[in-house]
Coordinates of C-alpha atoms in Angstrom, one line a residue:
Chain A
M1 CA 109.5 59.1 120.7
S2 CA 108.8 56.3 119.1
S3 CA 111.4 54.5 117.0
Y4 CA 108.0 55.1 113.8
S5 CA 108.6 56.5 110.4
H6 CA 106.6 57.1 107.8
D7 CA 107.2 53.9 106.0
T8 CA 107.9 51.2 109.1
V9 CA 104.9 52.7 110.9
P10 CA 101.6 50.3 111.2
T11 CA 98.0 50.7 110.1
Q12 CA 95.9 50.0 112.6
F13 CA 92.0 50.7 112.6
V14 CA 89.5 52.1 114.9
E15 CA 86.2 52.2 114.9
A16 CA 83.5 55.5 114.8
N17 CA 80.7 57.2 113.2
G18 CA 80.3 53.4 111.5
I19 CA 83.0 54.0 109.7
R20 CA 86.0 51.9 110.3
F21 CA 89.1 54.0 109.7
A22 CA 92.7 53.0 109.4
Y23 CA 95.9 55.1 110.9
R24 CA 98.7 55.8 111.5
R25 CA 100.2 57.3 114.3
F26 CA 104.1 58.2 115.4
G27 CA 106.3 60.6 116.0
K28 CA 107.2 62.5 119.3
N29 CA 104.8 62.2 122.2
G30 CA 103.0 65.0 124.4
A31 CA 103.2 67.3 122.2
V32 CA 99.9 68.4 120.8
P33 CA 99.1 66.0 117.8
I34 CA 98.9 67.0 114.5
V35 CA 96.7 65.8 112.0
L36 CA 96.8 65.7 108.4
N37 CA 94.0 65.6 105.7
I38 CA 95.6 64.3 102.2
H39 CA 94.3 65.8 98.5
F40 CA 91.8 64.7 96.1
R41 CA 92.6 61.1 95.0
G42 CA 94.9 60.3 97.9
T43 CA 95.6 58.2 100.4
M44 CA 98.1 58.0 103.6
D45 CA 100.2 57.2 101.4
H46 CA 100.3 60.6 99.4
W47 CA 101.9 62.3 101.5
D48 CA 105.3 63.3 101.1
P49 CA 108.0 61.4 103.8
L50 CA 109.4 64.1 104.2
I51 CA 107.1 66.5 106.0
T52 CA 105.5 63.7 107.3
D53 CA 109.1 62.9 109.3
G54 CA 110.2 66.4 109.7
L55 CA 106.7 66.9 111.8
A56 CA 107.1 64.1 113.9
K57 CA 110.9 65.0 114.9
E58 CA 108.9 67.5 117.5
R59 CA 104.7 65.9 117.7
E60 CA 103.4 62.3 116.9
V61 CA 101.5 63.2 114.1
I62 CA 98.2 61.6 112.7
L63 CA 98.0 59.8 108.5
F64 CA 94.5 58.5 108.3
D65 CA 92.2 57.6 104.8
N66 CA 88.9 59.4 105.2
A67 CA 85.6 58.2 105.3
G68 CA 85.4 55.7 101.3
V69 CA 89.3 56.3 101.1
G70 CA 92.3 53.7 100.7
A71 CA 91.7 51.2 103.8
S72 CA 88.4 53.0 105.6
S73 CA 85.3 51.2 104.9
G74 CA 82.4 53.8 104.5
K75 CA 81.5 56.1 101.3
V76 CA 83.0 59.0 101.0
P77 CA 80.1 61.8 101.7
A78 CA 79.0 64.5 99.3
T79 CA 79.9 67.6 100.8
F80 CA 82.9 68.5 103.3
P81 CA 81.1 69.6 106.0
D82 CA 80.1 66.2 105.7
M83 CA 84.3 64.7 105.3
A84 CA 84.0 67.1 108.3
T85 CA 82.0 65.4 110.6
D86 CA 84.0 61.8 109.7
A87 CA 87.3 63.5 110.6
I88 CA 86.3 64.7 113.9
A89 CA 84.6 61.1 115.0
F90 CA 87.8 60.1 114.1
I91 CA 89.6 62.5 115.9
R92 CA 88.1 62.3 119.0
A93 CA 87.5 58.4 119.0
L94 CA 91.4 58.9 119.3
G95 CA 90.1 60.3 123.2
I96 CA 92.2 63.4 121.3
G97 CA 90.9 66.5 122.9
K98 CA 92.8 69.3 121.5
A99 CA 94.5 68.6 117.6
D100 CA 95.9 71.1 114.9
I101 CA 94.8 69.9 112.0
L102 CA 97.3 69.9 108.6
G103 CA 95.0 69.9 105.1
Y104 CA 96.7 70.1 101.6
S105 CA 94.3 70.8 98.5
I106 CA 91.0 69.4 99.0
G107 CA 92.7 68.6 102.3
G108 CA 92.4 71.9 103.8
K109 CA 88.7 72.6 102.9
V110 CA 88.5 69.8 105.1
A111 CA 90.7 71.1 108.1
Q112 CA 89.1 74.9 108.1
E113 CA 85.4 72.8 108.3
I114 CA 86.2 70.8 111.5
A115 CA 87.3 74.4 112.6
V116 CA 84.0 75.3 112.0
Q117 CA 82.7 72.4 113.4
A118 CA 84.3 71.0 116.6
P119 CA 85.8 74.6 117.1
D120 CA 86.9 73.3 121.0
L121 CA 89.2 70.5 119.2
V122 CA 91.1 72.2 117.1
R123 CA 94.2 74.0 118.7
K124 CA 95.9 75.7 114.9
L125 CA 95.8 75.3 111.3
V126 CA 97.5 74.8 108.3
L127 CA 96.0 75.0 105.2
V128 CA 98.1 73.7 102.5
G129 CA 97.3 74.5 98.7
T130 CA 94.1 74.9 99.2
G131 CA 91.1 78.1 99.2
P132 CA 88.2 79.2 101.3
R133 CA 84.2 78.2 100.0
G134 CA 83.5 80.0 96.7
A135 CA 87.3 80.0 95.7
D136 CA 88.5 81.6 92.6
T137 CA 89.3 78.7 90.0
D138 CA 89.0 81.2 86.8
D139 CA 92.9 80.4 86.7
S140 CA 93.2 76.6 87.7
K141 CA 94.5 74.1 85.6
S142 CA 93.4 71.2 88.0
A143 CA 90.0 69.5 85.2
E144 CA 92.9 69.6 82.8
I145 CA 95.4 68.0 84.5
F146 CA 93.6 65.6 85.4
A147 CA 92.2 64.3 82.6
A148 CA 95.7 63.7 80.9
T149 CA 97.2 60.4 81.1
Y150 CA 100.4 60.8 81.5
D151 CA 103.1 57.8 81.1
P152 CA 104.4 56.1 83.3
P153 CA 100.5 56.9 84.8
E154 CA 101.9 57.7 88.9
H155 CA 103.1 61.0 86.8
L156 CA 99.7 62.6 87.1
W157 CA 101.5 63.5 90.6
I158 CA 104.1 65.4 89.1
A159 CA 101.9 66.9 87.1
A160 CA 99.0 68.0 90.0
H161 CA 101.3 68.7 92.4
F162 CA 104.3 70.8 90.1
L163 CA 105.5 72.6 87.6
P164 CA 106.4 71.9 84.5
N165 CA 109.6 73.3 85.0
A166 CA 112.9 71.7 85.5
A167 CA 112.9 72.9 89.5
G168 CA 109.1 71.3 89.7
R169 CA 109.9 67.9 87.5
A170 CA 113.1 67.5 89.7
A171 CA 111.0 67.6 92.6
G172 CA 108.7 65.6 91.7
L173 CA 110.4 62.8 91.0
K174 CA 112.5 62.5 94.3
Y175 CA 109.0 63.5 95.6
L176 CA 108.0 60.2 93.9
E177 CA 111.0 57.9 94.7
R178 CA 110.4 58.7 98.3
K179 CA 106.7 58.4 97.9
W180 CA 107.3 54.6 96.8
R181 CA 109.5 53.7 99.7
R182 CA 106.6 52.7 101.5
K183 CA 105.7 48.4 100.6
D184 CA 102.4 48.1 103.2
R185 CA 100.0 50.9 101.3
S186 CA 96.9 51.9 101.4
P187 CA 94.3 51.0 98.5
E188 CA 95.0 53.6 95.5
V189 CA 90.9 55.8 95.9
T190 CA 88.4 53.9 93.3
E191 CA 86.8 55.8 90.4
E192 CA 83.0 56.2 92.0
A193 CA 84.7 57.7 95.2
A194 CA 87.1 60.4 93.8
A195 CA 83.8 61.3 91.3
V196 CA 82.4 62.4 94.9
Q197 CA 85.5 63.9 95.8
Y198 CA 84.4 66.5 92.4
A199 CA 81.2 66.5 92.9
A200 CA 82.3 67.5 96.7
I201 CA 84.9 70.0 94.4
V202 CA 82.1 71.7 92.4
K203 CA 80.0 72.3 95.1
S204 CA 82.3 73.9 97.6
N205 CA 83.0 76.2 94.6
E206 CA 80.1 77.3 94.5
K207 CA 79.7 81.4 94.7
T208 CA 77.2 83.0 97.4
E209 CA 76.6 86.2 98.4
G210 CA 78.7 86.0 101.9
V211 CA 80.5 82.2 101.3
W212 CA 83.3 84.0 102.8
D213 CA 82.0 85.0 106.0
Y214 CA 82.0 81.4 107.6
L215 CA 86.1 82.3 107.7
K216 CA 85.7 84.3 110.6
Q217 CA 84.2 82.0 112.6
I218 CA 87.9 80.3 113.3
R219 CA 89.6 82.4 115.1
Q220 CA 92.5 79.7 115.7
P221 CA 95.8 80.5 114.3
V222 CA 95.8 79.6 110.6
L223 CA 98.7 79.1 108.5
V224 CA 98.4 79.3 104.4
V225 CA 101.1 78.8 102.4
E226 CA 101.1 78.8 99.3
G227 CA 103.2 78.3 95.7
S228 CA 103.8 80.8 93.7
N229 CA 101.6 79.2 90.7
D230 CA 99.0 77.1 92.1
L231 CA 98.3 75.4 88.8
I232 CA 94.9 72.9 90.9
I233 CA 93.3 76.2 93.0
P234 CA 94.6 78.8 92.4
T235 CA 97.3 81.3 94.4
I236 CA 95.0 84.4 95.3
N237 CA 93.2 81.5 97.1
G238 CA 95.0 81.9 99.8
F239 CA 95.6 85.1 100.1
T240 CA 92.0 85.0 100.7
L241 CA 92.2 83.2 103.1
Q242 CA 94.3 85.3 104.8
Q243 CA 92.4 88.9 104.1
H244 CA 88.9 86.7 105.3
L245 CA 90.7 85.0 108.3
P246 CA 90.7 86.4 111.5
N247 CA 94.2 85.0 112.4
A248 CA 96.2 84.2 109.9
Q249 CA 99.6 84.2 107.8
L250 CA 100.1 83.7 104.9
I251 CA 103.5 81.9 103.8
V252 CA 104.0 82.4 99.2
Y253 CA 107.1 80.3 98.3
P254 CA 108.9 81.2 94.7
D255 CA 108.7 79.1 91.4
S256 CA 105.9 76.7 93.0
S257 CA 103.1 75.1 92.1
H258 CA 100.3 72.8 94.3
A259 CA 102.2 71.3 96.6
S260 CA 105.1 74.1 97.3
F261 CA 105.4 72.1 100.3
Y262 CA 107.6 68.9 98.7
Q263 CA 109.0 71.7 96.5
Y264 CA 110.9 73.5 99.5
P265 CA 109.9 70.9 102.2
E266 CA 113.1 71.9 104.8
L267 CA 111.7 75.2 105.0
F268 CA 108.3 74.7 104.8
L269 CA 109.3 72.4 108.0
A270 CA 110.8 75.3 109.9
H271 CA 108.3 77.9 109.1
A272 CA 104.7 75.2 110.0
S273 CA 108.2 74.4 113.2
L274 CA 107.3 77.8 114.3
F275 CA 104.1 78.1 113.8
L276 CA 103.7 75.5 115.8
N277 CA 105.5 75.9 118.5
G278 CA 105.7 79.8 118.6
Chain B
M1 CA 131.3 90.4 117.4
S2 CA 131.8 94.1 117.8
S3 CA 130.7 95.0 121.0
Y4 CA 128.7 98.5 119.6
S5 CA 124.5 97.6 120.0
H6 CA 121.9 100.0 117.9
D7 CA 121.9 102.3 120.9
T8 CA 125.5 102.8 121.1
V9 CA 127.3 102.3 118.0
P10 CA 129.1 106.0 117.0
T11 CA 127.6 107.3 113.6
Q12 CA 130.5 108.0 111.5
F13 CA 130.7 109.2 107.9
V14 CA 132.2 108.9 104.1
E15 CA 132.0 111.1 100.5
A16 CA 130.7 110.0 97.9
N17 CA 128.5 111.4 94.8
G18 CA 129.6 115.2 96.5
I19 CA 127.8 114.1 99.8
R20 CA 128.7 113.0 103.1
F21 CA 126.8 110.0 104.5
A22 CA 126.3 109.9 108.0
Y23 CA 126.4 105.9 108.8
R24 CA 126.5 103.5 111.7
R25 CA 128.0 99.7 111.2
F26 CA 127.8 97.2 113.7
G27 CA 127.4 93.2 114.0
K28 CA 128.5 90.5 113.0
N29 CA 131.5 90.1 110.8
G30 CA 132.5 87.6 108.0
A31 CA 129.0 87.3 105.9
V32 CA 127.4 90.1 104.0
P33 CA 126.3 93.0 105.4
I34 CA 122.8 94.0 105.0
V35 CA 121.9 97.8 104.4
L36 CA 118.9 99.2 105.5
N37 CA 116.6 101.3 103.7
I38 CA 114.6 103.9 106.2
H39 CA 110.7 105.1 105.5
F40 CA 109.1 108.6 104.3
R41 CA 110.1 111.1 107.4
G42 CA 112.8 108.3 108.1
T43 CA 116.2 108.5 110.0
M44 CA 119.2 105.8 110.5
D45 CA 117.0 106.6 114.5
H46 CA 113.4 105.3 113.3
W47 CA 114.2 101.8 113.1
D48 CA 113.3 99.5 115.8
P49 CA 116.7 97.9 117.4
L50 CA 114.9 94.8 118.7
I51 CA 114.8 95.0 114.6
T52 CA 118.2 96.1 114.8
D53 CA 120.1 94.2 117.1
G54 CA 118.3 90.6 116.5
L55 CA 120.3 91.3 112.9
A56 CA 123.4 92.0 114.3
K57 CA 123.7 89.6 115.7
E58 CA 124.2 87.1 112.9
R59 CA 126.2 89.8 110.2
E60 CA 127.3 93.5 109.4
V61 CA 124.1 95.6 110.4
I62 CA 124.4 99.2 108.0
L63 CA 122.2 101.7 108.9
F64 CA 122.1 105.0 107.1
D65 CA 120.6 108.5 106.4
N66 CA 120.6 109.5 102.6
A67 CA 121.0 112.6 101.1
G68 CA 119.1 115.2 102.3
V69 CA 118.7 112.7 105.1
G70 CA 119.1 113.2 108.8
A71 CA 123.0 113.5 108.7
S72 CA 123.7 112.8 105.3
S73 CA 124.6 116.3 103.4
G74 CA 122.9 117.3 99.7
K75 CA 119.3 117.4 98.9
V76 CA 116.6 114.8 98.3
P77 CA 116.3 113.5 95.1
A78 CA 113.3 113.7 93.0
T79 CA 113.2 109.8 92.7
F80 CA 113.2 106.3 93.7
P81 CA 115.7 105.5 90.9
D82 CA 118.0 108.5 91.9
M83 CA 117.4 108.0 96.1
A84 CA 119.4 103.6 94.4
T85 CA 122.1 105.6 92.7
D86 CA 122.9 107.9 95.5
A87 CA 122.5 104.6 98.4
I88 CA 124.5 102.9 95.6
A89 CA 128.0 105.3 95.6
F90 CA 127.5 104.6 99.9
I91 CA 127.5 100.9 100.0
R92 CA 130.7 101.2 96.9
A93 CA 132.9 103.8 99.3
L94 CA 132.1 101.6 102.3
G95 CA 134.2 99.5 99.5
I96 CA 131.2 96.7 99.6
G97 CA 131.5 94.4 97.0
K98 CA 128.2 92.9 97.9
A99 CA 125.3 93.6 100.1
D100 CA 121.9 92.6 101.1
I101 CA 119.8 95.1 101.2
L102 CA 116.5 95.3 103.0
G103 CA 114.0 98.6 102.7
Y104 CA 111.1 99.3 104.5
S105 CA 108.2 100.5 103.0
I106 CA 109.6 103.9 100.5
G107 CA 112.7 102.5 102.2
G108 CA 111.4 99.4 99.9
K109 CA 111.5 101.3 97.0
V110 CA 114.1 102.5 96.9
A111 CA 116.0 99.0 97.4
Q112 CA 114.3 97.6 94.4
E113 CA 115.8 100.2 92.4
I114 CA 119.8 99.6 93.9
A115 CA 119.1 95.4 92.8
V116 CA 117.4 97.0 89.1
Q117 CA 120.9 99.9 89.1
A118 CA 123.4 97.3 90.9
P119 CA 122.2 94.0 90.6
D120 CA 126.1 92.5 91.3
L121 CA 126.0 94.4 94.5
V122 CA 122.7 92.6 95.8
R123 CA 122.7 89.5 97.3
K124 CA 119.0 89.3 98.5
L125 CA 116.6 91.7 99.0
V126 CA 114.1 92.1 102.1
L127 CA 110.9 94.3 101.1
V128 CA 108.5 95.0 104.3
G129 CA 105.5 96.7 103.8
T130 CA 106.2 98.1 100.1
G131 CA 105.5 98.3 96.9
P132 CA 106.8 98.1 93.3
R133 CA 106.3 101.3 91.0
G134 CA 102.9 101.9 90.1
A135 CA 101.4 100.7 93.7
D136 CA 97.5 100.4 94.0
T137 CA 97.4 102.8 96.8
D138 CA 93.0 103.0 96.5
D139 CA 92.6 101.6 99.9
S140 CA 95.1 103.5 101.4
K141 CA 94.8 106.1 104.4
S142 CA 98.4 107.5 103.9
A143 CA 97.5 111.0 103.8
E144 CA 94.8 111.3 106.6
I145 CA 97.8 109.5 109.1
F146 CA 100.6 111.4 107.9
A147 CA 98.1 115.2 107.6
A148 CA 96.8 114.4 111.4
T149 CA 97.8 116.3 114.0
Y150 CA 98.6 113.2 117.7
D151 CA 99.7 114.3 121.5
P152 CA 102.1 113.5 122.1
P153 CA 103.7 114.6 117.9
E154 CA 105.2 111.7 118.8
H155 CA 102.3 109.5 118.1
L156 CA 102.2 109.1 114.7
W157 CA 104.4 106.7 114.0
I158 CA 102.1 104.8 116.2
A159 CA 99.3 105.8 113.2
A160 CA 102.1 105.4 110.7
H161 CA 103.4 102.0 111.7
F162 CA 100.2 100.0 113.2
L163 CA 97.0 99.2 112.9
P164 CA 94.3 101.1 115.3
N165 CA 93.4 98.6 118.0
A166 CA 94.5 97.3 121.1
A167 CA 97.8 94.5 120.0
G168 CA 98.5 97.1 117.9
R169 CA 98.9 100.9 120.4
A170 CA 100.3 97.9 122.6
A171 CA 102.8 97.6 120.1
G172 CA 103.5 101.5 119.2
L173 CA 103.9 102.1 122.4
K174 CA 107.0 99.5 122.5
Y175 CA 108.0 100.5 119.8
L176 CA 108.4 104.2 120.4
E177 CA 109.6 103.4 124.0
R178 CA 112.7 101.8 122.0
K179 CA 113.5 104.0 119.6
W180 CA 114.6 107.2 122.1
R181 CA 115.8 105.1 123.6
R182 CA 119.2 106.1 121.9
K183 CA 120.9 109.7 122.7
D184 CA 122.9 110.7 119.8
R185 CA 120.8 110.7 117.1
S186 CA 119.6 112.2 113.7
P187 CA 118.0 115.6 113.3
E188 CA 114.7 114.3 112.4
V189 CA 113.9 114.9 107.7
T190 CA 113.4 118.5 107.6
E191 CA 110.1 119.5 105.8
E192 CA 111.2 120.2 102.5
A193 CA 113.3 117.1 102.2
A194 CA 109.6 114.8 103.4
A195 CA 108.0 117.3 100.2
V196 CA 110.1 115.8 98.3
Q197 CA 110.4 112.6 98.9
Y198 CA 106.7 112.9 98.9
A199 CA 106.6 113.9 95.3
A200 CA 108.6 111.4 94.7
I201 CA 106.2 108.6 95.8
V202 CA 103.4 110.4 94.1
K203 CA 105.6 109.8 91.0
S204 CA 106.5 106.4 91.6
N205 CA 102.4 105.7 91.7
E206 CA 101.8 106.4 88.4
K207 CA 100.4 103.5 86.5
T208 CA 101.8 103.1 83.3
E209 CA 101.3 100.1 80.5
G210 CA 104.2 97.8 82.0
V211 CA 104.6 99.5 85.2
W212 CA 105.7 96.1 86.5
D213 CA 107.5 94.6 83.1
Y214 CA 110.8 95.8 85.7
L215 CA 110.3 93.4 88.5
K216 CA 111.2 90.5 85.7
Q217 CA 115.7 92.5 85.5
I218 CA 115.5 91.6 89.9
R219 CA 116.3 88.1 89.9
Q220 CA 117.9 88.2 93.4
P221 CA 115.8 85.7 96.7
V222 CA 113.5 88.2 97.8
L223 CA 111.6 88.1 100.9
V224 CA 108.4 90.5 100.7
V225 CA 106.5 90.9 104.2
E226 CA 103.2 92.7 104.6
G227 CA 101.0 93.2 108.1
S228 CA 97.8 92.1 107.1
N229 CA 95.6 95.6 107.0
D230 CA 98.2 97.8 105.7
L231 CA 97.0 101.4 106.3
I232 CA 100.1 103.2 104.3
I233 CA 100.9 100.6 101.0
P234 CA 97.8 98.3 100.8
T235 CA 98.6 94.7 101.7
I236 CA 97.8 93.2 97.8
N237 CA 100.8 94.8 96.7
G238 CA 103.3 92.4 98.2
F239 CA 101.1 89.8 96.9
T240 CA 101.6 91.7 93.6
L241 CA 105.3 92.4 94.0
Q242 CA 105.2 88.4 95.3
Q243 CA 103.6 87.5 91.3
H244 CA 105.8 89.6 88.8
L245 CA 109.2 89.3 90.7
P246 CA 110.8 85.1 90.0
N247 CA 112.5 84.2 92.5
A248 CA 110.2 86.2 96.0
Q249 CA 108.3 84.8 98.9
L250 CA 106.0 86.5 100.9
I251 CA 105.0 86.1 104.4
V252 CA 101.8 88.8 105.0
Y253 CA 101.3 89.2 109.5
P254 CA 97.8 88.7 110.6
D255 CA 96.6 91.4 113.1
S256 CA 99.1 94.6 111.5
S257 CA 99.8 97.2 109.7
H258 CA 103.0 99.0 107.7
A259 CA 105.6 97.7 110.6
S260 CA 104.3 94.5 110.6
F261 CA 108.2 93.9 111.7
Y262 CA 107.8 95.8 114.8
Q263 CA 104.6 93.9 116.1
Y264 CA 105.8 90.1 115.4
P265 CA 109.8 91.2 115.5
E266 CA 110.9 87.7 116.4
L267 CA 108.8 86.3 114.1
F268 CA 110.4 88.4 111.9
L269 CA 114.1 87.4 112.7
A270 CA 113.4 84.0 112.9
H271 CA 112.0 84.4 108.7
A272 CA 114.5 87.0 108.1
S273 CA 116.6 84.7 109.3
L274 CA 115.6 82.0 107.2
F275 CA 115.6 83.5 104.1
L276 CA 119.3 85.3 104.9
N277 CA 121.4 82.5 105.6
G278 CA 119.3 79.3 103.3

């Protein structure tokens, strides 16, 4: 066990694929490490420290900024498969031959593409608040939530992660407190980079005949985690993932939106531990 | 902790509502007891001892034959609400003021009706392989599975509980071995009683405007457990339950049918423990 935590672990850098990747690595040595892929407009500093430190009790946790994001160099590529190619290069550059991959929101889309492109690299997948290629976005409130203004602006993340009710707001405020404890932070995602990420989302959501067939290629055990009322990527997409992946367990938490795992961190950690250790 | 297990606990009797209920009670004293409601054509002796003994490590487990079933007197009533009325009378006759209720298949339908009729009696609900009133049965293979003949006849329960693949068959054979360990058994459900149960199923599956509204009345925490491909009560019904109940967690297990909890008993017990102790 390194003595570092989410708040104290220093940022390191590694070069791969022509990109200088910023990353942080901490937690219990020995087990297969888990690599975390963050959401739209997110950097290493958008993760909930309760989740990362919780995971780190049992395994090494690796946070990183993908190409063009935060403290990493390069440009955000136009598609999730290309983001996955960068992520794979990053993981291999660390000398890692087998990893668990966790992805939240568009990070979950990148995680799926990592498994498609590098099946040998991936032991298990944890997909939170995400969907397949060709996701069903009819009931998504994403456009409204990201277009609105917030006072303070940081409260965008309460709207994006949590339900607009008392429990959601309370969980959101606690999350923001935890998130801002760390002082040495990655730069926020630029508007330019966010625009490219957004275009990748639109492209990924295109619905074509057999768009979900690729899920049959992901033969690893997958844990799919959803909030009951995901306002960003609707909950039904988690059910679609479970039904089309060959080996997926789905957990849907009550009274929660996109970041169900930030609303029920202890329960999520217990479920993730059962899945990752099982 | 009583020294009894599923295999050794003696059958007792209690009178309520004009019915002499057969039941068995074992496990750790102190916590809220859990009362189990069995499936179509099931008696106390159809439960998987791995599940009942597992639950009994942390709480008192109460198995019973409802009216007209197994070793209990009376007649099977025509509807699930009436079966729930009998079950409530039975639980209260034991002097229990607060119970957790687990129901599997039509036992899950009875469990919901218990919560509707006696909200004060119910602390938490565990619903396995079941659905709401007005369930979506379009993809159900129930009629074929229950109409077919099996050699030995007992293999009906492999077909009814498990997927027709190698993992399902292996789990099914192990389940049957465990199920038949106990010597002192309840009589099987008569054809007459099964016909009345079947009529109750048909009636419950009627779809009417607002048929799912009653779920809003069930305010207790609910754990909904599903197999990925439930051949009896299709998996989508678990999603419907989760989406319409005010406080429900859904877990869907991979590569499993109606009795997902008999296919993954250790994982189910861990999930149930987190839910019931949480």
